[in-house]
Short mmCIF file of C-alpha atoms in Angstrom, two decimals:
data_model
loop_
_atom_site.label_atom_id
_atom_site.label_comp_id
_atom_site.label_asym_id
_atom_site.label_seq_id
_atom_site.Cartn_x
_atom_site.Cartn_y
_atom_site.Cartn_z
CA MET A 1 107.45 171.54 101.44
CA SER A 2 106.40 169.08 103.89
CA GLU A 3 108.26 165.80 105.07
CA LEU A 4 109.07 163.51 107.69
CA ARG A 5 112.47 163.27 109.22
CA TRP A 6 113.45 160.30 111.87
CA ASN A 7 114.97 161.14 115.19
CA PRO A 8 117.02 157.98 115.75
CA LEU A 9 117.72 159.53 119.46
CA MET A 10 114.01 159.32 120.13
CA GLY A 11 112.92 156.81 117.98
CA GLU A 12 110.12 159.25 116.41
CA TRP A 13 109.26 161.19 113.30
CA VAL A 14 109.34 165.07 112.96
CA ALA A 15 107.54 167.12 110.52
CA THR A 16 109.15 169.68 108.64
CA ALA A 17 106.77 171.95 107.26
CA THR A 18 108.39 175.17 105.75
CA HIS A 19 105.22 176.83 104.15
CA ARG A 20 103.80 177.31 107.69
CA GLN A 21 106.09 180.00 108.47
CA GLU A 22 103.92 182.17 106.16
CA ARG A 23 100.56 181.25 107.61
CA THR A 24 97.89 184.04 108.39
CA PHE A 25 99.00 185.29 111.89
CA LEU A 26 96.33 186.83 114.17
CA PRO A 27 94.38 188.94 111.43
CA PRO A 28 91.81 191.61 112.49
CA ALA A 29 88.09 190.32 112.55
CA ASP A 30 87.37 192.06 109.22
CA PHE A 31 89.98 189.82 107.40
CA CYS A 32 89.14 186.63 109.62
CA PRO A 33 89.66 183.66 107.00
CA LEU A 34 87.44 181.45 109.10
CA CYS A 35 84.43 183.56 108.96
CA PRO A 36 81.61 183.46 106.35
CA THR A 37 82.32 185.23 103.23
CA LYS A 38 79.96 188.21 103.60
CA PRO A 39 78.22 189.49 100.47
CA GLY A 40 80.88 191.79 98.75
CA GLY A 41 83.23 191.20 101.30
CA PHE A 42 86.64 189.62 101.76
CA PRO A 43 86.68 186.36 100.53
CA THR A 44 87.54 183.81 103.50
CA GLU A 45 87.93 179.89 103.25
CA VAL A 46 84.25 179.49 103.40
CA PRO A 47 82.74 180.99 100.18
CA GLU A 48 79.25 181.02 101.44
CA PRO A 49 77.64 183.91 103.81
CA ASP A 50 76.52 181.43 106.66
CA TYR A 51 77.37 177.99 107.77
CA ASP A 52 76.82 175.64 110.81
CA ILE A 53 80.13 173.54 111.20
CA VAL A 54 82.45 173.23 108.41
CA VAL A 55 85.62 171.09 107.88
CA PHE A 56 87.96 171.82 105.22
CA GLU A 57 91.60 171.03 104.27
CA ASN A 58 94.08 173.32 106.05
CA ARG A 59 95.56 175.76 103.59
CA PHE A 60 99.01 175.40 105.34
CA PRO A 61 98.97 171.80 106.39
CA SER A 62 101.74 170.05 108.31
CA LEU A 63 100.87 166.88 106.25
CA LYS A 64 99.30 166.44 102.77
CA SER A 65 97.40 163.58 101.21
CA ASP A 66 99.65 164.17 98.01
CA PRO A 67 102.82 165.50 99.57
CA PRO A 68 106.04 166.79 97.40
CA ALA A 69 109.02 164.79 97.46
CA PRO A 70 111.22 165.76 100.44
CA ALA A 71 113.55 168.48 100.24
CA VAL A 72 116.47 166.62 101.32
CA GLU A 73 117.66 162.89 100.96
CA GLY A 74 117.51 160.29 103.54
CA THR A 75 120.22 158.21 105.00
CA GLU A 76 120.26 154.93 106.53
CA LEU A 77 120.79 156.85 110.20
CA TYR A 78 118.29 159.99 109.15
CA PRO A 79 115.33 158.32 107.02
CA VAL A 80 113.15 160.91 105.29
CA ARG A 81 109.80 160.49 104.03
CA PRO A 82 107.00 162.45 102.38
CA GLY A 83 104.71 164.23 104.96
CA ARG A 84 101.79 162.23 103.94
CA GLY A 85 98.66 162.71 106.13
CA VAL A 86 95.55 164.75 106.29
CA CYS A 87 95.20 168.12 108.13
CA GLU A 88 91.69 169.52 108.50
CA VAL A 89 90.27 172.49 110.32
CA VAL A 90 87.01 172.18 111.95
CA LEU A 91 84.87 175.80 112.45
CA TYR A 92 82.82 175.16 115.27
CA THR A 93 80.50 178.02 114.71
CA PRO A 94 80.27 181.12 112.32
CA HIS A 95 80.49 183.45 115.22
CA HIS A 96 84.04 185.15 115.08
CA HIS A 97 83.85 186.45 118.92
CA ALA A 98 82.54 183.36 120.20
CA THR A 99 84.35 180.35 121.93
CA LEU A 100 83.30 176.76 122.06
CA THR A 101 82.65 177.79 125.70
CA ASP A 102 80.05 180.18 124.82
CA GLU A 103 78.28 177.55 122.25
CA PRO A 104 75.25 176.14 123.72
CA VAL A 105 75.66 172.49 124.44
CA GLU A 106 73.47 171.69 121.19
CA GLN A 107 76.41 173.08 119.30
CA ILE A 108 78.82 171.30 121.11
CA TYR A 109 76.68 168.05 120.52
CA LYS A 110 76.76 168.71 116.70
CA LEU A 111 80.70 169.04 117.05
CA VAL A 112 80.68 165.68 118.60
CA ARG A 113 79.17 164.31 115.66
CA VAL A 114 81.15 165.88 113.10
CA TRP A 115 84.26 164.39 114.89
CA THR A 116 82.78 161.14 114.75
CA ASP A 117 82.21 161.44 111.17
CA ARG A 118 85.46 162.95 110.28
CA PHE A 119 87.10 159.99 112.54
CA SER A 120 85.23 157.35 110.60
CA ALA A 121 86.05 158.83 107.06
CA LEU A 122 89.83 159.51 108.01
CA ASP A 123 90.22 156.16 109.75
CA ALA A 124 89.36 154.37 106.78
CA LEU A 125 92.07 155.76 104.58
CA PRO A 126 94.72 153.00 104.05
CA PHE A 127 97.57 155.53 104.68
CA VAL A 128 96.36 157.14 107.76
CA LYS A 129 97.64 155.23 111.04
CA TYR A 130 96.02 157.72 113.55
CA VAL A 131 93.30 160.39 113.66
CA PHE A 132 94.11 163.06 116.18
CA VAL A 133 91.45 165.29 116.88
CA PHE A 134 92.57 168.50 119.05
CA GLU A 135 92.13 172.14 119.75
CA ASN A 136 94.57 174.78 120.55
CA LYS A 137 92.60 177.58 122.23
CA GLY A 138 94.30 181.23 123.26
CA GLU A 139 97.30 182.99 122.33
CA ALA A 140 98.94 181.72 125.35
CA ILE A 141 98.98 178.24 123.58
CA GLY A 142 100.17 179.93 120.34
CA VAL A 143 97.07 180.15 118.48
CA THR A 144 97.09 182.35 115.44
CA LEU A 145 93.57 182.83 114.55
CA HIS A 146 91.07 183.77 116.97
CA HIS A 147 87.82 182.38 115.40
CA PRO A 148 86.66 179.21 117.33
CA HIS A 149 88.14 176.30 115.60
CA GLY A 150 89.85 173.05 116.29
CA GLN A 151 91.95 170.72 114.19
CA ILE A 152 92.06 166.93 112.84
CA TYR A 153 95.68 165.49 111.98
CA ALA A 154 95.55 162.20 110.22
CA TYR A 155 98.93 160.99 110.89
CA PRO A 156 100.82 158.04 108.74
CA PHE A 157 101.93 156.54 112.14
CA VAL A 158 100.74 156.39 115.60
CA PRO A 159 102.43 159.11 117.53
CA PRO A 160 104.71 159.00 120.58
CA ARG A 161 102.41 160.09 123.41
CA VAL A 162 99.71 157.78 122.19
CA LEU A 163 102.20 154.83 121.51
CA LYS A 164 103.35 155.28 125.34
CA GLU A 165 99.81 155.09 126.47
CA LEU A 166 99.15 152.09 124.10
CA GLU A 167 102.37 150.46 125.62
CA GLN A 168 101.24 151.31 129.30
CA SER A 169 97.50 149.89 128.72
CA SER A 170 98.68 146.71 127.22
CA ALA A 171 101.19 146.12 130.11
CA HIS A 172 98.71 147.01 132.89
CA ARG A 173 96.08 144.39 130.77
CA GLU A 174 98.78 141.69 131.06
CA ARG A 175 99.74 142.27 134.43
CA THR A 176 96.19 142.47 135.99
CA GLY A 177 93.73 141.30 133.29
CA ARG A 178 91.91 145.02 133.49
CA CYS A 179 91.79 147.92 131.53
CA LEU A 180 94.31 150.72 132.82
CA VAL A 181 92.13 153.83 132.11
CA CYS A 182 89.09 151.89 133.64
CA ASP A 183 91.59 151.33 136.90
CA ILE A 184 92.43 155.08 136.88
CA MET A 185 88.78 156.12 136.50
CA GLY A 186 87.83 153.89 139.33
CA GLU A 187 90.73 154.80 141.75
CA GLU A 188 89.65 158.43 141.03
CA ARG A 189 85.88 157.80 141.67
CA ARG A 190 86.70 155.94 144.81
CA ASP A 191 89.08 158.67 146.25
CA GLY A 192 86.50 161.44 145.15
CA ARG A 193 88.91 164.50 145.94
CA ARG A 194 90.01 164.91 142.30
CA VAL A 195 86.91 164.48 140.66
CA VAL A 196 85.72 167.42 138.83
CA ALA A 197 82.22 166.21 137.42
CA GLU A 198 80.30 163.26 136.36
CA ASN A 199 77.05 162.37 134.41
CA ASP A 200 75.64 159.18 132.92
CA SER A 201 78.44 158.57 130.50
CA PHE A 202 81.61 160.36 131.52
CA VAL A 203 83.85 161.40 134.41
CA SER A 204 86.04 164.12 134.43
CA PHE A 205 88.95 164.67 137.06
CA ILE A 206 92.13 166.31 137.51
CA PRO A 207 94.34 162.98 137.50
CA PHE A 208 96.77 162.05 140.60
CA PHE A 209 99.51 162.51 138.10
CA ALA A 210 98.45 165.97 136.69
CA ARG A 211 101.19 167.93 134.96
CA TYR A 212 99.23 170.86 134.64
CA PRO A 213 97.45 172.77 137.76
CA TYR A 214 94.06 172.47 135.99
CA GLU A 215 94.88 169.46 133.55
CA VAL A 216 91.48 167.49 133.21
CA LEU A 217 91.03 163.75 131.94
CA VAL A 218 87.39 163.06 130.70
CA SER A 219 87.04 159.44 130.46
CA SER A 220 83.91 157.47 129.21
CA LYS A 221 82.51 155.10 131.92
CA ARG A 222 81.94 152.34 129.27
CA HIS A 223 85.09 150.57 128.26
CA LEU A 224 85.34 151.82 124.45
CA GLN A 225 88.15 152.65 122.08
CA ALA A 226 86.72 155.67 119.67
CA LEU A 227 84.01 158.17 119.01
CA THR A 228 82.65 155.62 116.48
CA ASP A 229 81.98 153.15 119.26
CA MET A 230 79.69 155.48 121.26
CA GLU A 231 75.89 155.53 121.50
CA GLU A 232 73.76 158.56 120.83
CA GLY A 233 73.30 159.01 124.62
CA GLU A 234 77.21 159.08 125.29
CA ARG A 235 77.67 161.39 122.31
CA ARG A 236 75.19 163.87 124.19
CA ASP A 237 76.63 163.09 127.48
CA LEU A 238 79.97 163.89 126.02
CA ALA A 239 79.09 167.00 124.71
CA ALA A 240 77.41 167.96 127.97
CA MET A 241 80.59 167.12 129.81
CA LEU A 242 82.93 169.14 127.68
CA LYS A 243 80.33 172.16 128.06
CA THR A 244 80.76 171.84 131.94
CA ILE A 245 84.46 171.65 131.97
CA LEU A 246 84.91 174.78 129.54
CA VAL A 247 82.39 176.81 131.52
CA ALA A 248 84.05 175.89 134.79
CA TYR A 249 87.40 176.81 133.38
CA ASP A 250 86.19 180.25 132.37
CA LYS A 251 84.89 180.71 135.81
CA LEU A 252 88.22 180.03 137.55
CA PHE A 253 89.58 183.43 136.67
CA ASP A 254 86.67 185.12 135.08
CA LEU A 255 88.46 185.01 131.72
CA SER A 256 88.41 182.90 128.61
CA PHE A 257 90.72 180.25 129.59
CA PRO A 258 93.33 179.02 127.37
CA TYR A 259 93.91 175.53 126.87
CA MET A 260 94.87 172.20 124.57
CA MET A 261 92.12 169.71 124.33
CA VAL A 262 93.05 166.34 122.74
CA LEU A 263 90.95 163.23 121.92
CA HIS A 264 92.83 160.05 122.50
CA GLN A 265 91.26 157.22 120.64
CA ARG A 266 92.42 153.96 119.23
CA PRO A 267 95.02 153.94 116.03
CA SER A 268 93.59 153.43 112.53
CA ASP A 269 96.10 150.65 111.61
CA GLY A 270 93.82 147.93 111.82
CA GLY A 271 95.23 146.32 114.79
CA ARG A 272 93.39 145.18 117.87
CA TYR A 273 93.25 147.84 120.74
CA ASP A 274 90.75 146.47 122.99
CA HIS A 275 93.18 147.10 125.84
CA TYR A 276 92.66 150.87 125.11
CA HIS A 277 90.15 153.47 126.38
CA PHE A 278 88.94 156.51 124.83
CA HIS A 279 89.59 159.79 126.85
CA THR A 280 90.07 163.41 126.27
CA GLU A 281 92.70 165.35 128.01
CA PHE A 282 92.73 169.14 128.63
CA TYR A 283 96.08 170.93 129.31
CA PRO A 284 95.53 174.52 130.33
CA PRO A 285 98.79 176.38 130.67
CA LEU A 286 97.26 179.01 133.24
CA ARG A 287 98.51 178.12 136.86
CA THR A 288 96.88 181.79 138.21
CA ALA A 289 94.99 184.59 136.59
CA ASN A 290 98.51 185.94 135.12
CA LYS A 291 100.89 183.23 135.48
CA LEU A 292 101.82 180.47 132.84
CA LYS A 293 103.00 176.84 133.68
CA TYR A 294 106.07 176.90 131.01
CA LEU A 295 107.49 173.97 129.63
CA ALA A 296 111.16 174.70 130.53
CA GLY A 297 114.25 172.54 131.11
CA SER A 298 113.01 169.59 133.09
CA GLU A 299 109.60 169.18 131.00
CA THR A 300 110.94 169.84 127.66
CA GLY A 301 114.68 168.49 128.23
CA ALA A 302 114.05 165.58 130.49
CA GLY A 303 110.32 164.89 129.89
CA MET A 304 109.87 165.26 133.82
CA PHE A 305 106.97 167.88 134.52
CA ILE A 306 107.11 169.70 137.76
CA ASN A 307 103.41 170.69 139.02
CA ASP A 308 103.43 173.47 141.60
CA THR A 309 100.06 172.97 142.79
CA LEU A 310 98.05 169.98 144.58
CA ALA A 311 95.89 168.24 142.11
CA GLU A 312 93.33 167.64 145.07
CA GLU A 313 93.25 171.62 145.73
CA LYS A 314 92.97 172.54 142.24
CA ALA A 315 89.99 170.07 141.51
CA ALA A 316 88.27 171.46 144.51
CA GLU A 317 88.42 175.10 142.85
CA LEU A 318 87.17 173.73 139.56
CA ARG A 319 84.37 171.48 141.06
CA SER A 320 83.23 174.55 142.84
CA ARG A 321 82.57 176.24 139.50
CA VAL A 322 80.71 173.28 137.92
CA ALA A 323 77.03 174.13 136.90
CA PRO A 324 74.14 171.97 135.48
CA VAL A 325 74.26 171.94 131.61
CA VAL A 326 70.96 173.40 130.45
CA TRP A 327 69.61 171.62 126.80
CA GLY A 328 67.23 173.60 124.77
CA GLY A 329 66.85 176.58 127.27
CA GLU A 330 65.24 174.68 130.01
CA LYS A 331 66.45 172.64 132.89
CA GLY A 332 67.33 169.23 131.35
CA LYS A 333 70.39 166.63 131.76
CA GLU A 334 72.52 167.62 134.32
CA SER A 335 76.42 166.96 134.45
CA MET B 1 73.02 165.46 110.24
CA GLU B 2 73.59 166.31 106.34
CA LYS B 3 76.94 166.80 104.56
CA ARG B 4 77.71 168.83 101.51
CA GLN B 5 81.41 168.62 99.88
CA ILE B 6 82.81 171.16 97.56
CA ARG B 7 86.04 171.39 95.92
CA LEU B 8 87.88 175.08 96.60
CA ALA B 9 89.61 176.49 93.87
CA ASP B 10 93.01 175.13 94.68
CA GLY B 11 91.60 171.67 95.09
CA ARG B 12 91.19 171.49 98.78
CA TYR B 13 87.72 170.05 99.94
CA LEU B 14 85.46 171.81 102.02
CA ILE B 15 82.54 170.25 103.98
CA PHE B 16 79.44 171.96 105.07
CA TYR B 17 77.72 170.09 108.01
CA THR B 18 73.87 171.09 108.37
CA PHE B 19 71.51 170.08 111.04
CA GLU B 20 68.09 170.66 109.92
CA GLY B 21 65.25 171.33 112.42
CA GLU B 22 68.00 171.14 115.08
CA LEU B 23 68.75 174.04 117.31
CA SER B 24 71.29 176.57 115.84
CA ALA B 25 73.53 178.82 118.26
CA PRO B 26 72.07 182.14 119.03
CA ARG B 27 74.12 185.03 117.69
CA PRO B 28 76.23 186.66 120.17
CA ARG B 29 75.67 190.55 120.68
CA SER B 30 79.08 191.27 119.28
CA ASP B 31 78.05 189.40 115.92
CA VAL B 32 74.91 191.49 115.28
CA GLY B 33 75.15 193.64 112.63
CA GLU B 34 77.74 191.47 110.85
CA ASN B 35 76.22 189.22 108.03
CA GLU B 36 73.15 191.25 107.71
CA GLY B 37 70.90 191.01 104.93
CA SER B 38 70.96 188.21 102.16
CA GLY B 39 72.08 187.91 98.55
CA THR B 40 74.94 186.25 96.62
CA ALA B 41 78.45 187.38 97.04
CA GLU B 42 79.97 189.53 94.22
CA ARG B 43 82.75 187.29 93.83
CA GLU B 44 81.54 184.02 93.08
CA PRO B 45 83.48 181.14 94.46
CA GLU B 46 84.95 178.80 92.17
CA ALA B 47 83.75 175.63 93.66
CA GLU B 48 81.72 172.57 92.36
CA GLU B 49 79.76 170.29 94.55
CA GLU B 50 80.67 166.83 94.82
CA ARG B 51 79.29 163.84 96.68
CA GLY B 52 80.74 163.78 100.14
CA VAL B 53 83.38 161.59 101.57
#
């Protein structure tokens, strides 16, 4: 059952998806549903013995393109609607024990192109208002399947956090005539203390206003709104920048670093969003090798984050772990 | 980049993305021994190819 219930206190939708309670939870590698199906072996989601990158509809989706009727009747105060949308799983590699960090930059570049293709396809669906590309990595985040993968949610509305960014971007444009993320990026580059890495097309920094100790924002240098606006060189540079950040993360504590990675693009509702600026955000929960940044009362109940660290110091730590990205096994483009 | 879309037995779609002639990821040591050999799966998937979306 999948439905959307309106929260009148916050002015936002909440999805109820009860079938997700039974979804596969941390299976052993031999029974990984995201690995290729070996000859004579356990039948997985992928009915072939090998693949490069695969995308499929989630077996336990939060939203469906043909959802059933809601389980409850809505009221004027509590509207309810079917949970209509699309939930896709993106398999980064057939290698079960790998992570996106381990993959060569060429594989990440392929992934960027797959994301672009999926964004284009889902963006065109009339009932989709926002396409959200993201990855949850690590048990600390709540991941239930280890095999390296991400997801794409196509929502029937613009989600709250993106709405807020859009409002802020619009207000800033009205006040100053300029793009907000362009100005944030400019200020970070001028200051320099929080910049982690830069290449021809992207800048990464721990923002001045970071909520997590190692939160990173990756901004395109060019003012664009979505993956589909990028040129091929920019897609390559995005892949290189993601590789740079992911490798630096793993080097911090010499462990496979958990994180949430999210792509913030323009909505898909046909509106004009030239005031908005494409960017990627990372929210890693670790604040030390063995301590987590928990979302407790102030963060969850009041929406106010408390960061126990200084962004400038954390950026210096991360920057010291940045290494050139190698294409094709030879020295090539550097981040 | 090429795409091939199939429909799984329960009606969900699945899309294979392939990149002919482009670098494929080398297999990590821990995966050596898995997926060895070729041949078809004993249980044929109930799937049919469709033009991709």
